[in-house]
mmCIF file with all atom_site columns, C-alpha atoms in Angstrom:
data_model
loop_
_atom_site.group_PDB
_atom_site.id
_atom_site.type_symbol
_atom_site.label_atom_id
_atom_site.label_alt_id
_atom_site.label_comp_id
_atom_site.label_asym_id
_atom_site.label_entity_id
_atom_site.label_seq_id
_atom_site.pdbx_PDB_ins_code
_atom_site.Cartn_x
_atom_site.Cartn_y
_atom_site.Cartn_z
_atom_site.occupancy
_atom_site.B_iso_or_equiv
_atom_site.pdbx_formal_charge
_atom_site.auth_seq_id
_atom_site.auth_comp_id
_atom_site.auth_asym_id
_atom_site.auth_atom_id
_atom_site.pdbx_PDB_model_num
ATOM 1   C CA . UNK A 1 1   ? -11.761 -0.502  12.314  1.00 33.00 ? 1   UNK A CA 1
ATOM 2   C CA . UNK A 1 2   ? -9.977  -1.787  10.214  1.00 37.00 ? 2   UNK A CA 1
ATOM 3   C CA . UNK A 1 3   ? -6.362  -0.969  11.655  1.00 40.00 ? 3   UNK A CA 1
ATOM 4   C CA . UNK A 1 4   ? -3.697  -2.544  10.821  1.00 46.00 ? 4   UNK A CA 1
ATOM 5   C CA . UNK A 1 5   ? -0.707  -2.441  13.621  1.00 43.00 ? 5   UNK A CA 1
ATOM 6   C CA . UNK A 1 6   ? 2.926   -3.681  13.985  1.00 42.00 ? 6   UNK A CA 1
ATOM 7   C CA . UNK A 1 7   ? 4.672   -4.781  16.381  1.00 42.00 ? 7   UNK A CA 1
ATOM 8   C CA . UNK A 1 8   ? 8.224   -3.252  16.171  1.00 49.00 ? 8   UNK A CA 1
ATOM 9   C CA . UNK A 1 9   ? 9.436   0.040   13.305  1.00 82.00 ? 9   UNK A CA 1
ATOM 10  C CA . UNK A 1 10  ? 11.852  -0.734  12.546  1.00 89.00 ? 10  UNK A CA 1
ATOM 11  C CA . UNK A 1 11  ? 14.835  -4.484  12.318  1.00 93.00 ? 11  UNK A CA 1
ATOM 12  C CA . UNK A 1 12  ? 18.223  -4.628  11.564  1.00 95.00 ? 12  UNK A CA 1
ATOM 13  C CA . UNK A 1 13  ? 19.762  -7.912  10.719  1.00 96.00 ? 13  UNK A CA 1
ATOM 14  C CA . UNK A 1 14  ? 23.603  -9.514  9.384   1.00 97.00 ? 14  UNK A CA 1
ATOM 15  C CA . UNK A 1 15  ? 22.802  -10.471 6.346   1.00 97.00 ? 15  UNK A CA 1
ATOM 16  C CA . UNK A 1 16  ? 22.029  -13.850 6.133   1.00 97.00 ? 16  UNK A CA 1
ATOM 17  C CA . UNK A 1 17  ? 20.892  -14.286 9.029   1.00 97.00 ? 17  UNK A CA 1
ATOM 18  C CA . UNK A 1 18  ? 16.671  -15.203 9.328   1.00 97.00 ? 18  UNK A CA 1
ATOM 19  C CA . UNK A 1 19  ? 14.218  -12.066 10.549  1.00 96.00 ? 19  UNK A CA 1
ATOM 20  C CA . UNK A 1 20  ? 10.715  -11.879 11.851  1.00 96.00 ? 20  UNK A CA 1
ATOM 21  C CA . UNK A 1 21  ? 8.531   -8.885  11.502  1.00 95.00 ? 21  UNK A CA 1
ATOM 22  C CA . UNK A 1 22  ? 5.643   -9.002  12.781  1.00 91.00 ? 22  UNK A CA 1
ATOM 23  C CA . UNK A 1 23  ? 1.936   -7.863  12.066  1.00 89.00 ? 23  UNK A CA 1
ATOM 24  C CA . UNK A 1 24  ? -1.625  -7.556  14.539  1.00 85.00 ? 24  UNK A CA 1
ATOM 25  C CA . UNK A 1 25  ? -4.609  -7.218  12.664  1.00 81.00 ? 25  UNK A CA 1
ATOM 26  C CA . UNK A 1 26  ? -7.890  -6.070  13.561  1.00 75.00 ? 26  UNK A CA 1
ATOM 27  C CA . UNK A 1 27  ? -10.253 -6.607  10.714  1.00 72.00 ? 27  UNK A CA 1
ATOM 28  C CA . UNK A 1 28  ? -10.783 -10.489 11.435  1.00 72.00 ? 28  UNK A CA 1
ATOM 29  C CA . UNK A 1 29  ? -13.804 -10.439 8.554   1.00 78.00 ? 29  UNK A CA 1
ATOM 30  C CA . UNK A 1 30  ? -10.583 -10.364 5.493   1.00 82.00 ? 30  UNK A CA 1
ATOM 31  C CA . UNK A 1 31  ? -10.255 -13.572 3.508   1.00 83.00 ? 31  UNK A CA 1
ATOM 32  C CA . UNK A 1 32  ? -6.465  -13.462 2.656   1.00 86.00 ? 32  UNK A CA 1
ATOM 33  C CA . UNK A 1 33  ? -3.762  -11.830 5.131   1.00 90.00 ? 33  UNK A CA 1
ATOM 34  C CA . UNK A 1 34  ? -0.947  -9.983  2.927   1.00 90.00 ? 34  UNK A CA 1
ATOM 35  C CA . UNK A 1 35  ? 2.296   -8.893  3.436   1.00 93.00 ? 35  UNK A CA 1
ATOM 36  C CA . UNK A 1 36  ? 3.663   -6.408  0.501   1.00 93.00 ? 36  UNK A CA 1
ATOM 37  C CA . UNK A 1 37  ? 7.127   -4.892  0.951   1.00 95.00 ? 37  UNK A CA 1
ATOM 38  C CA . UNK A 1 38  ? 8.239   -1.133  -0.413  1.00 94.00 ? 38  UNK A CA 1
ATOM 39  C CA . UNK A 1 39  ? 11.634  -0.201  -1.101  1.00 93.00 ? 39  UNK A CA 1
ATOM 40  C CA . UNK A 1 40  ? 11.849  3.841   -1.238  1.00 89.00 ? 40  UNK A CA 1
ATOM 41  C CA . UNK A 1 41  ? 10.855  5.724   -3.802  1.00 86.00 ? 41  UNK A CA 1
ATOM 42  C CA . UNK A 1 42  ? 8.425   3.103   -5.296  1.00 89.00 ? 42  UNK A CA 1
ATOM 43  C CA . UNK A 1 43  ? 4.583   0.995   -4.291  1.00 91.00 ? 43  UNK A CA 1
ATOM 44  C CA . UNK A 1 44  ? 4.490   -0.829  -2.062  1.00 92.00 ? 44  UNK A CA 1
ATOM 45  C CA . UNK A 1 45  ? 4.503   -4.935  -4.227  1.00 92.00 ? 45  UNK A CA 1
ATOM 46  C CA . UNK A 1 46  ? 2.860   -7.736  -2.946  1.00 90.00 ? 46  UNK A CA 1
ATOM 47  C CA . UNK A 1 47  ? 5.041   -9.986  -1.338  1.00 92.00 ? 47  UNK A CA 1
ATOM 48  C CA . UNK A 1 48  ? 3.181   -13.772 -0.050  1.00 93.00 ? 48  UNK A CA 1
ATOM 49  C CA . UNK A 1 49  ? -0.173  -14.234 1.479   1.00 92.00 ? 49  UNK A CA 1
ATOM 50  C CA . UNK A 1 50  ? -2.320  -16.496 2.968   1.00 93.00 ? 50  UNK A CA 1
ATOM 51  C CA . UNK A 1 51  ? -5.504  -17.083 3.105   1.00 91.00 ? 51  UNK A CA 1
ATOM 52  C CA . UNK A 1 52  ? -7.276  -17.200 6.971   1.00 90.00 ? 52  UNK A CA 1
ATOM 53  C CA . UNK A 1 53  ? -7.928  -20.984 6.775   1.00 92.00 ? 53  UNK A CA 1
ATOM 54  C CA . UNK A 1 54  ? -4.311  -21.415 6.936   1.00 94.00 ? 54  UNK A CA 1
ATOM 55  C CA . UNK A 1 55  ? -1.942  -21.288 9.475   1.00 95.00 ? 55  UNK A CA 1
ATOM 56  C CA . UNK A 1 56  ? 1.779   -20.955 7.309   1.00 97.00 ? 56  UNK A CA 1
ATOM 57  C CA . UNK A 1 57  ? 2.402   -21.029 3.905   1.00 96.00 ? 57  UNK A CA 1
ATOM 58  C CA . UNK A 1 58  ? 5.923   -20.952 3.047   1.00 96.00 ? 58  UNK A CA 1
ATOM 59  C CA . UNK A 1 59  ? 6.854   -19.037 -0.831  1.00 93.00 ? 59  UNK A CA 1
ATOM 60  C CA . UNK A 1 60  ? 10.572  -18.759 -1.701  1.00 92.00 ? 60  UNK A CA 1
ATOM 61  C CA . UNK A 1 61  ? 12.609  -17.293 0.762   1.00 95.00 ? 61  UNK A CA 1
ATOM 62  C CA . UNK A 1 62  ? 9.443   -15.874 2.776   1.00 97.00 ? 62  UNK A CA 1
ATOM 63  C CA . UNK A 1 63  ? 7.353   -17.962 4.979   1.00 97.00 ? 63  UNK A CA 1
ATOM 64  C CA . UNK A 1 64  ? 3.440   -16.109 7.007   1.00 97.00 ? 64  UNK A CA 1
ATOM 65  C CA . UNK A 1 65  ? 2.387   -17.602 9.699   1.00 97.00 ? 65  UNK A CA 1
ATOM 66  C CA . UNK A 1 66  ? -1.185  -16.995 10.654  1.00 95.00 ? 66  UNK A CA 1
ATOM 67  C CA . UNK A 1 67  ? -2.375  -17.029 14.306  1.00 93.00 ? 67  UNK A CA 1
ATOM 68  C CA . UNK A 1 68  ? -5.967  -15.785 14.025  1.00 89.00 ? 68  UNK A CA 1
ATOM 69  C CA . UNK A 1 69  ? -6.634  -16.528 17.803  1.00 90.00 ? 69  UNK A CA 1
ATOM 70  C CA . UNK A 1 70  ? -4.179  -13.542 19.173  1.00 90.00 ? 70  UNK A CA 1
ATOM 71  C CA . UNK A 1 71  ? -4.788  -11.568 15.171  1.00 88.00 ? 71  UNK A CA 1
ATOM 72  C CA . UNK A 1 72  ? -1.552  -12.097 14.726  1.00 91.00 ? 72  UNK A CA 1
ATOM 73  C CA . UNK A 1 73  ? 0.525   -11.762 11.347  1.00 93.00 ? 73  UNK A CA 1
ATOM 74  C CA . UNK A 1 74  ? 4.389   -12.832 10.574  1.00 95.00 ? 74  UNK A CA 1
ATOM 75  C CA . UNK A 1 75  ? 6.513   -12.838 7.948   1.00 97.00 ? 75  UNK A CA 1
ATOM 76  C CA . UNK A 1 76  ? 9.400   -14.860 7.987   1.00 97.00 ? 76  UNK A CA 1
ATOM 77  C CA . UNK A 1 77  ? 12.426  -13.923 5.686   1.00 97.00 ? 77  UNK A CA 1
ATOM 78  C CA . UNK A 1 78  ? 15.286  -16.355 5.498   1.00 97.00 ? 78  UNK A CA 1
ATOM 79  C CA . UNK A 1 79  ? 18.527  -16.108 4.654   1.00 97.00 ? 79  UNK A CA 1
ATOM 80  C CA . UNK A 1 80  ? 18.100  -12.243 4.535   1.00 97.00 ? 80  UNK A CA 1
ATOM 81  C CA . UNK A 1 81  ? 19.975  -10.383 2.071   1.00 96.00 ? 81  UNK A CA 1
ATOM 82  C CA . UNK A 1 82  ? 20.655  -6.447  1.369   1.00 96.00 ? 82  UNK A CA 1
ATOM 83  C CA . UNK A 1 83  ? 17.854  -6.587  -0.561  1.00 96.00 ? 83  UNK A CA 1
ATOM 84  C CA . UNK A 1 84  ? 15.315  -7.890  1.465   1.00 97.00 ? 84  UNK A CA 1
ATOM 85  C CA . UNK A 1 85  ? 15.725  -3.925  3.276   1.00 96.00 ? 85  UNK A CA 1
ATOM 86  C CA . UNK A 1 86  ? 12.785  -1.728  2.831   1.00 95.00 ? 86  UNK A CA 1
ATOM 87  C CA . UNK A 1 87  ? 9.795   -1.582  4.578   1.00 94.00 ? 87  UNK A CA 1
ATOM 88  C CA . UNK A 1 88  ? 7.009   -4.385  4.967   1.00 94.00 ? 88  UNK A CA 1
ATOM 89  C CA . UNK A 1 89  ? 3.931   -4.429  5.313   1.00 88.00 ? 89  UNK A CA 1
ATOM 90  C CA . UNK A 1 90  ? 0.760   -6.350  6.353   1.00 90.00 ? 90  UNK A CA 1
ATOM 91  C CA . UNK A 1 91  ? -3.249  -6.030  5.375   1.00 87.00 ? 91  UNK A CA 1
ATOM 92  C CA . UNK A 1 92  ? -6.204  -8.162  5.544   1.00 85.00 ? 92  UNK A CA 1
ATOM 93  C CA . UNK A 1 93  ? -7.765  -8.337  1.331   1.00 79.00 ? 93  UNK A CA 1
ATOM 94  C CA . UNK A 1 94  ? -10.211 -6.104  3.389   1.00 76.00 ? 94  UNK A CA 1
ATOM 95  C CA . UNK A 1 95  ? -8.702  -3.088  4.485   1.00 79.00 ? 95  UNK A CA 1
ATOM 96  C CA . UNK A 1 96  ? -8.249  -0.025  2.930   1.00 82.00 ? 96  UNK A CA 1
ATOM 97  C CA . UNK A 1 97  ? -5.417  1.340   5.604   1.00 81.00 ? 97  UNK A CA 1
ATOM 98  C CA . UNK A 1 98  ? -1.908  0.054   6.867   1.00 82.00 ? 98  UNK A CA 1
ATOM 99  C CA . UNK A 1 99  ? 0.185   0.712   9.691   1.00 76.00 ? 99  UNK A CA 1
ATOM 100 C CA . UNK A 1 100 ? 3.283   2.293   9.826   1.00 75.00 ? 100 UNK A CA 1
ATOM 101 C CA . UNK A 1 101 ? 5.357   -0.956  8.984   1.00 88.00 ? 101 UNK A CA 1
ATOM 102 C CA . UNK A 1 102 ? 8.592   -2.015  10.007  1.00 92.00 ? 102 UNK A CA 1
ATOM 103 C CA . UNK A 1 103 ? 11.385  -0.990  8.426   1.00 93.00 ? 103 UNK A CA 1
ATOM 104 C CA . UNK A 1 104 ? 13.516  -3.761  7.969   1.00 96.00 ? 104 UNK A CA 1
ATOM 105 C CA . UNK A 1 105 ? 17.345  -2.845  6.737   1.00 96.00 ? 105 UNK A CA 1
ATOM 106 C CA . UNK A 1 106 ? 20.121  -5.868  6.654   1.00 96.00 ? 106 UNK A CA 1
ATOM 107 C CA . UNK A 1 107 ? 23.446  -5.092  7.516   1.00 94.00 ? 107 UNK A CA 1
ATOM 108 C CA . UNK A 1 108 ? 26.201  -6.323  5.198   1.00 90.00 ? 108 UNK A CA 1
ATOM 109 C CA . UNK B 2 1   ? 4.915   -6.541  -13.486 1.00 54.00 ? 1   UNK B CA 1
ATOM 110 C CA . UNK B 2 2   ? 2.239   -3.735  -11.962 1.00 54.00 ? 2   UNK B CA 1
ATOM 111 C CA . UNK B 2 3   ? -0.392  -2.986  -14.516 1.00 90.00 ? 3   UNK B CA 1
ATOM 112 C CA . UNK B 2 4   ? -1.271  0.653   -12.891 1.00 95.00 ? 4   UNK B CA 1
ATOM 113 C CA . UNK B 2 5   ? 0.401   3.686   -14.418 1.00 96.00 ? 5   UNK B CA 1
ATOM 114 C CA . UNK B 2 6   ? 1.244   7.872   -12.852 1.00 97.00 ? 6   UNK B CA 1
ATOM 115 C CA . UNK B 2 7   ? 2.035   10.073  -14.137 1.00 97.00 ? 7   UNK B CA 1
ATOM 116 C CA . UNK B 2 8   ? 4.290   12.313  -13.520 1.00 97.00 ? 8   UNK B CA 1
ATOM 117 C CA . UNK B 2 9   ? 6.872   10.975  -12.074 1.00 95.00 ? 9   UNK B CA 1
ATOM 118 C CA . UNK B 2 10  ? 8.437   13.970  -9.851  1.00 97.00 ? 10  UNK B CA 1
ATOM 119 C CA . UNK B 2 11  ? 6.838   16.941  -9.853  1.00 97.00 ? 11  UNK B CA 1
ATOM 120 C CA . UNK B 2 12  ? 7.589   20.465  -8.833  1.00 97.00 ? 12  UNK B CA 1
ATOM 121 C CA . UNK B 2 13  ? 5.431   23.037  -8.460  1.00 97.00 ? 13  UNK B CA 1
ATOM 122 C CA . UNK B 2 14  ? 4.006   26.847  -6.860  1.00 97.00 ? 14  UNK B CA 1
ATOM 123 C CA . UNK B 2 15  ? 1.928   27.943  -4.127  1.00 97.00 ? 15  UNK B CA 1
ATOM 124 C CA . UNK B 2 16  ? -1.650  27.920  -5.271  1.00 96.00 ? 16  UNK B CA 1
ATOM 125 C CA . UNK B 2 17  ? -1.344  26.147  -8.605  1.00 97.00 ? 17  UNK B CA 1
ATOM 126 C CA . UNK B 2 18  ? -4.100  23.523  -9.345  1.00 97.00 ? 18  UNK B CA 1
ATOM 127 C CA . UNK B 2 19  ? -2.352  20.278  -10.488 1.00 97.00 ? 19  UNK B CA 1
ATOM 128 C CA . UNK B 2 20  ? -4.021  17.205  -11.371 1.00 97.00 ? 20  UNK B CA 1
ATOM 129 C CA . UNK B 2 21  ? -2.106  13.071  -10.658 1.00 98.00 ? 21  UNK B CA 1
ATOM 130 C CA . UNK B 2 22  ? -2.773  10.562  -13.626 1.00 98.00 ? 22  UNK B CA 1
ATOM 131 C CA . UNK B 2 23  ? -3.864  7.333   -11.602 1.00 98.00 ? 23  UNK B CA 1
ATOM 132 C CA . UNK B 2 24  ? -4.091  4.194   -15.124 1.00 98.00 ? 24  UNK B CA 1
ATOM 133 C CA . UNK B 2 25  ? -4.879  1.272   -14.210 1.00 97.00 ? 25  UNK B CA 1
ATOM 134 C CA . UNK B 2 26  ? -5.284  -1.605  -16.686 1.00 94.00 ? 26  UNK B CA 1
ATOM 135 C CA . UNK B 2 27  ? -6.078  -4.590  -15.270 1.00 91.00 ? 27  UNK B CA 1
ATOM 136 C CA . UNK B 2 28  ? -10.219 -3.995  -14.987 1.00 91.00 ? 28  UNK B CA 1
ATOM 137 C CA . UNK B 2 29  ? -10.230 -3.402  -11.284 1.00 92.00 ? 29  UNK B CA 1
ATOM 138 C CA . UNK B 2 30  ? -13.314 -1.544  -9.922  1.00 91.00 ? 30  UNK B CA 1
ATOM 139 C CA . UNK B 2 31  ? -11.822 -0.802  -6.668  1.00 92.00 ? 31  UNK B CA 1
ATOM 140 C CA . UNK B 2 32  ? -8.729  2.309   -6.863  1.00 95.00 ? 32  UNK B CA 1
ATOM 141 C CA . UNK B 2 33  ? -7.637  4.052   -3.857  1.00 95.00 ? 33  UNK B CA 1
ATOM 142 C CA . UNK B 2 34  ? -4.942  7.313   -3.748  1.00 96.00 ? 34  UNK B CA 1
ATOM 143 C CA . UNK B 2 35  ? -2.176  7.009   -0.861  1.00 95.00 ? 35  UNK B CA 1
ATOM 144 C CA . UNK B 2 36  ? -0.472  9.967   0.628   1.00 93.00 ? 36  UNK B CA 1
ATOM 145 C CA . UNK B 2 37  ? 2.794   8.951   2.170   1.00 91.00 ? 37  UNK B CA 1
ATOM 146 C CA . UNK B 2 38  ? 5.501   10.489  3.777   1.00 86.00 ? 38  UNK B CA 1
ATOM 147 C CA . UNK B 2 39  ? 8.875   9.068   3.992   1.00 81.00 ? 39  UNK B CA 1
ATOM 148 C CA . UNK B 2 40  ? 9.381   7.003   6.659   1.00 79.00 ? 40  UNK B CA 1
ATOM 149 C CA . UNK B 2 41  ? 5.173   7.475   7.724   1.00 82.00 ? 41  UNK B CA 1
ATOM 150 C CA . UNK B 2 42  ? 2.798   4.891   7.101   1.00 84.00 ? 42  UNK B CA 1
ATOM 151 C CA . UNK B 2 43  ? -0.025  5.163   4.266   1.00 88.00 ? 43  UNK B CA 1
ATOM 152 C CA . UNK B 2 44  ? -2.658  7.107   4.640   1.00 90.00 ? 44  UNK B CA 1
ATOM 153 C CA . UNK B 2 45  ? -6.474  7.201   2.344   1.00 92.00 ? 45  UNK B CA 1
ATOM 154 C CA . UNK B 2 46  ? -7.640  9.830   0.970   1.00 94.00 ? 46  UNK B CA 1
ATOM 155 C CA . UNK B 2 47  ? -9.797  9.097   -1.487  1.00 95.00 ? 47  UNK B CA 1
ATOM 156 C CA . UNK B 2 48  ? -11.706 5.480   -2.774  1.00 94.00 ? 48  UNK B CA 1
ATOM 157 C CA . UNK B 2 49  ? -13.644 4.612   -5.342  1.00 95.00 ? 49  UNK B CA 1
ATOM 158 C CA . UNK B 2 50  ? -16.348 1.416   -5.739  1.00 92.00 ? 50  UNK B CA 1
ATOM 159 C CA . UNK B 2 51  ? -17.018 2.200   -9.340  1.00 94.00 ? 51  UNK B CA 1
ATOM 160 C CA . UNK B 2 52  ? -17.242 4.386   -12.148 1.00 96.00 ? 52  UNK B CA 1
ATOM 161 C CA . UNK B 2 53  ? -19.165 7.789   -10.842 1.00 96.00 ? 53  UNK B CA 1
ATOM 162 C CA . UNK B 2 54  ? -18.158 6.855   -7.202  1.00 95.00 ? 54  UNK B CA 1
ATOM 163 C CA . UNK B 2 55  ? -15.801 8.171   -4.877  1.00 96.00 ? 55  UNK B CA 1
ATOM 164 C CA . UNK B 2 56  ? -15.534 8.311   -0.694  1.00 94.00 ? 56  UNK B CA 1
ATOM 165 C CA . UNK B 2 57  ? -13.118 10.548  1.150   1.00 93.00 ? 57  UNK B CA 1
ATOM 166 C CA . UNK B 2 58  ? -10.494 9.445   3.253   1.00 92.00 ? 58  UNK B CA 1
ATOM 167 C CA . UNK B 2 59  ? -8.937  9.889   5.768   1.00 86.00 ? 59  UNK B CA 1
ATOM 168 C CA . UNK B 2 60  ? -7.040  13.402  4.940   1.00 77.00 ? 60  UNK B CA 1
ATOM 169 C CA . UNK B 2 61  ? -9.285  13.784  2.078   1.00 63.00 ? 61  UNK B CA 1
ATOM 170 C CA . UNK B 2 62  ? -10.637 17.899  2.373   1.00 66.00 ? 62  UNK B CA 1
ATOM 171 C CA . UNK B 2 63  ? -8.020  19.524  0.332   1.00 87.00 ? 63  UNK B CA 1
ATOM 172 C CA . UNK B 2 64  ? -8.303  17.247  -2.807  1.00 93.00 ? 64  UNK B CA 1
ATOM 173 C CA . UNK B 2 65  ? -11.436 15.922  -4.814  1.00 94.00 ? 65  UNK B CA 1
ATOM 174 C CA . UNK B 2 66  ? -11.266 12.959  -7.242  1.00 96.00 ? 66  UNK B CA 1
ATOM 175 C CA . UNK B 2 67  ? -13.101 11.471  -10.302 1.00 97.00 ? 67  UNK B CA 1
ATOM 176 C CA . UNK B 2 68  ? -13.875 8.454   -12.314 1.00 98.00 ? 68  UNK B CA 1
ATOM 177 C CA . UNK B 2 69  ? -15.903 8.739   -15.477 1.00 97.00 ? 69  UNK B CA 1
ATOM 178 C CA . UNK B 2 70  ? -14.248 5.317   -16.362 1.00 97.00 ? 70  UNK B CA 1
ATOM 179 C CA . UNK B 2 71  ? -13.390 2.273   -14.424 1.00 96.00 ? 71  UNK B CA 1
ATOM 180 C CA . UNK B 2 72  ? -9.369  2.283   -15.849 1.00 97.00 ? 72  UNK B CA 1
ATOM 181 C CA . UNK B 2 73  ? -9.260  7.039   -15.183 1.00 98.00 ? 73  UNK B CA 1
ATOM 182 C CA . UNK B 2 74  ? -9.238  7.468   -11.688 1.00 98.00 ? 74  UNK B CA 1
ATOM 183 C CA . UNK B 2 75  ? -7.119  11.513  -11.129 1.00 98.00 ? 75  UNK B CA 1
ATOM 184 C CA . UNK B 2 76  ? -6.266  13.253  -8.350  1.00 97.00 ? 76  UNK B CA 1
ATOM 185 C CA . UNK B 2 77  ? -6.853  16.836  -8.020  1.00 97.00 ? 77  UNK B CA 1
ATOM 186 C CA . UNK B 2 78  ? -5.703  19.304  -5.610  1.00 95.00 ? 78  UNK B CA 1
ATOM 187 C CA . UNK B 2 79  ? -7.589  22.778  -7.143  1.00 94.00 ? 79  UNK B CA 1
ATOM 188 C CA . UNK B 2 80  ? -4.598  24.819  -4.858  1.00 95.00 ? 80  UNK B CA 1
ATOM 189 C CA . UNK B 2 81  ? -1.342  23.224  -4.156  1.00 96.00 ? 81  UNK B CA 1
ATOM 190 C CA . UNK B 2 82  ? 0.134   25.009  -0.916  1.00 95.00 ? 82  UNK B CA 1
ATOM 191 C CA . UNK B 2 83  ? 3.954   23.426  0.573   1.00 95.00 ? 83  UNK B CA 1
ATOM 192 C CA . UNK B 2 84  ? 2.116   20.923  2.975   1.00 93.00 ? 84  UNK B CA 1
ATOM 193 C CA . UNK B 2 85  ? 0.822   19.088  0.269   1.00 95.00 ? 85  UNK B CA 1
ATOM 194 C CA . UNK B 2 86  ? 4.690   17.659  -0.200  1.00 95.00 ? 86  UNK B CA 1
ATOM 195 C CA . UNK B 2 87  ? 4.225   14.348  -0.133  1.00 94.00 ? 87  UNK B CA 1
ATOM 196 C CA . UNK B 2 88  ? 4.191   11.348  -2.163  1.00 95.00 ? 88  UNK B CA 1
ATOM 197 C CA . UNK B 2 89  ? 1.191   10.416  -3.755  1.00 96.00 ? 89  UNK B CA 1
ATOM 198 C CA . UNK B 2 90  ? 0.816   6.899   -4.412  1.00 96.00 ? 90  UNK B CA 1
ATOM 199 C CA . UNK B 2 91  ? -2.919  5.031   -6.208  1.00 97.00 ? 91  UNK B CA 1
ATOM 200 C CA . UNK B 2 92  ? -3.945  1.711   -5.854  1.00 95.00 ? 92  UNK B CA 1
ATOM 201 C CA . UNK B 2 93  ? -6.546  -0.681  -6.998  1.00 94.00 ? 93  UNK B CA 1
ATOM 202 C CA . UNK B 2 94  ? -7.758  -4.159  -6.369  1.00 90.00 ? 94  UNK B CA 1
ATOM 203 C CA . UNK B 2 95  ? -10.480 -6.674  -7.382  1.00 82.00 ? 95  UNK B CA 1
ATOM 204 C CA . UNK B 2 96  ? -13.884 -6.511  -6.726  1.00 63.00 ? 96  UNK B CA 1
ATOM 205 C CA . UNK B 2 97  ? -13.769 -8.086  -3.049  1.00 56.00 ? 97  UNK B CA 1
ATOM 206 C CA . UNK B 2 98  ? -9.833  -6.950  -2.403  1.00 51.00 ? 98  UNK B CA 1
ATOM 207 C CA . UNK B 2 99  ? -8.861  -10.659 -4.534  1.00 53.00 ? 99  UNK B CA 1
ATOM 208 C CA . UNK B 2 100 ? -6.135  -12.710 -4.458  1.00 55.00 ? 100 UNK B CA 1
ATOM 209 C CA . UNK B 2 101 ? -3.289  -11.057 -4.674  1.00 63.00 ? 101 UNK B CA 1
ATOM 210 C CA . UNK B 2 102 ? -4.613  -7.636  -2.629  1.00 79.00 ? 102 UNK B CA 1
ATOM 211 C CA . UNK B 2 103 ? -4.022  -4.217  -3.708  1.00 88.00 ? 103 UNK B CA 1
ATOM 212 C CA . UNK B 2 104 ? -1.654  -3.418  -6.696  1.00 90.00 ? 104 UNK B CA 1
ATOM 213 C CA . UNK B 2 105 ? 0.088   0.150   -6.207  1.00 93.00 ? 105 UNK B CA 1
ATOM 214 C CA . UNK B 2 106 ? 1.429   2.441   -8.605  1.00 95.00 ? 106 UNK B CA 1
ATOM 215 C CA . UNK B 2 107 ? 4.892   4.007   -8.634  1.00 94.00 ? 107 UNK B CA 1
ATOM 216 C CA . UNK B 2 108 ? 3.592   7.291   -7.407  1.00 96.00 ? 108 UNK B CA 1
ATOM 217 C CA . UNK B 2 109 ? 3.996   11.037  -7.769  1.00 97.00 ? 109 UNK B CA 1
ATOM 218 C CA . UNK B 2 110 ? 6.065   12.658  -6.146  1.00 96.00 ? 110 UNK B CA 1
ATOM 219 C CA . UNK B 2 111 ? 5.121   16.074  -5.866  1.00 97.00 ? 111 UNK B CA 1
ATOM 220 C CA . UNK B 2 112 ? 7.078   19.099  -3.628  1.00 97.00 ? 112 UNK B CA 1
ATOM 221 C CA . UNK B 2 113 ? 5.330   22.662  -3.470  1.00 97.00 ? 113 UNK B CA 1
ATOM 222 C CA . UNK B 2 114 ? 7.340   25.535  -3.368  1.00 97.00 ? 114 UNK B CA 1
#
């Protein structure tokens, strides 16, 4: 199927700490895997993607790791800030369905 | 900034009314999608389109219809609104193969049926 599921529905971290959000996927046919951020009352927004032939990609304060052997993605956010509070989804670029997401709450 | 627009942003309507939620994108994307999302819940795919004159049902589409007469426009219609339709509706688009950046989402229409 095309389902993408997340390991944890909620994550609470202290401001300044690093966050790690995990994701399992079942559809291996995607060329890219993408992380989205959805803030309250808004649509999901692209954060970072990773090609399926890579295992790591770094952005500004974010790093995505891909382990195709176990079909696992993770999003690492360095020095988490209150503005990072949101729901985070992952998906393959060929997926049309998304999992429930992980709600990240950053405590000041 | 995303070039996909949804109107209205908020809508309160009475039971039994017919409503159309508008979605337009200026990126020339072939694929477009409609999702329904309740607060704190996952996105449910309700309709999608691969291009002009192509529409497919998703997982929760039995009470709504869509049309794709133009590439840039993908409206969603509820023939008879019910309180159970109260939700947020998100429109998205993508390049033919999902594209480098996956899906571009609109800001959503928050629908309340009273």
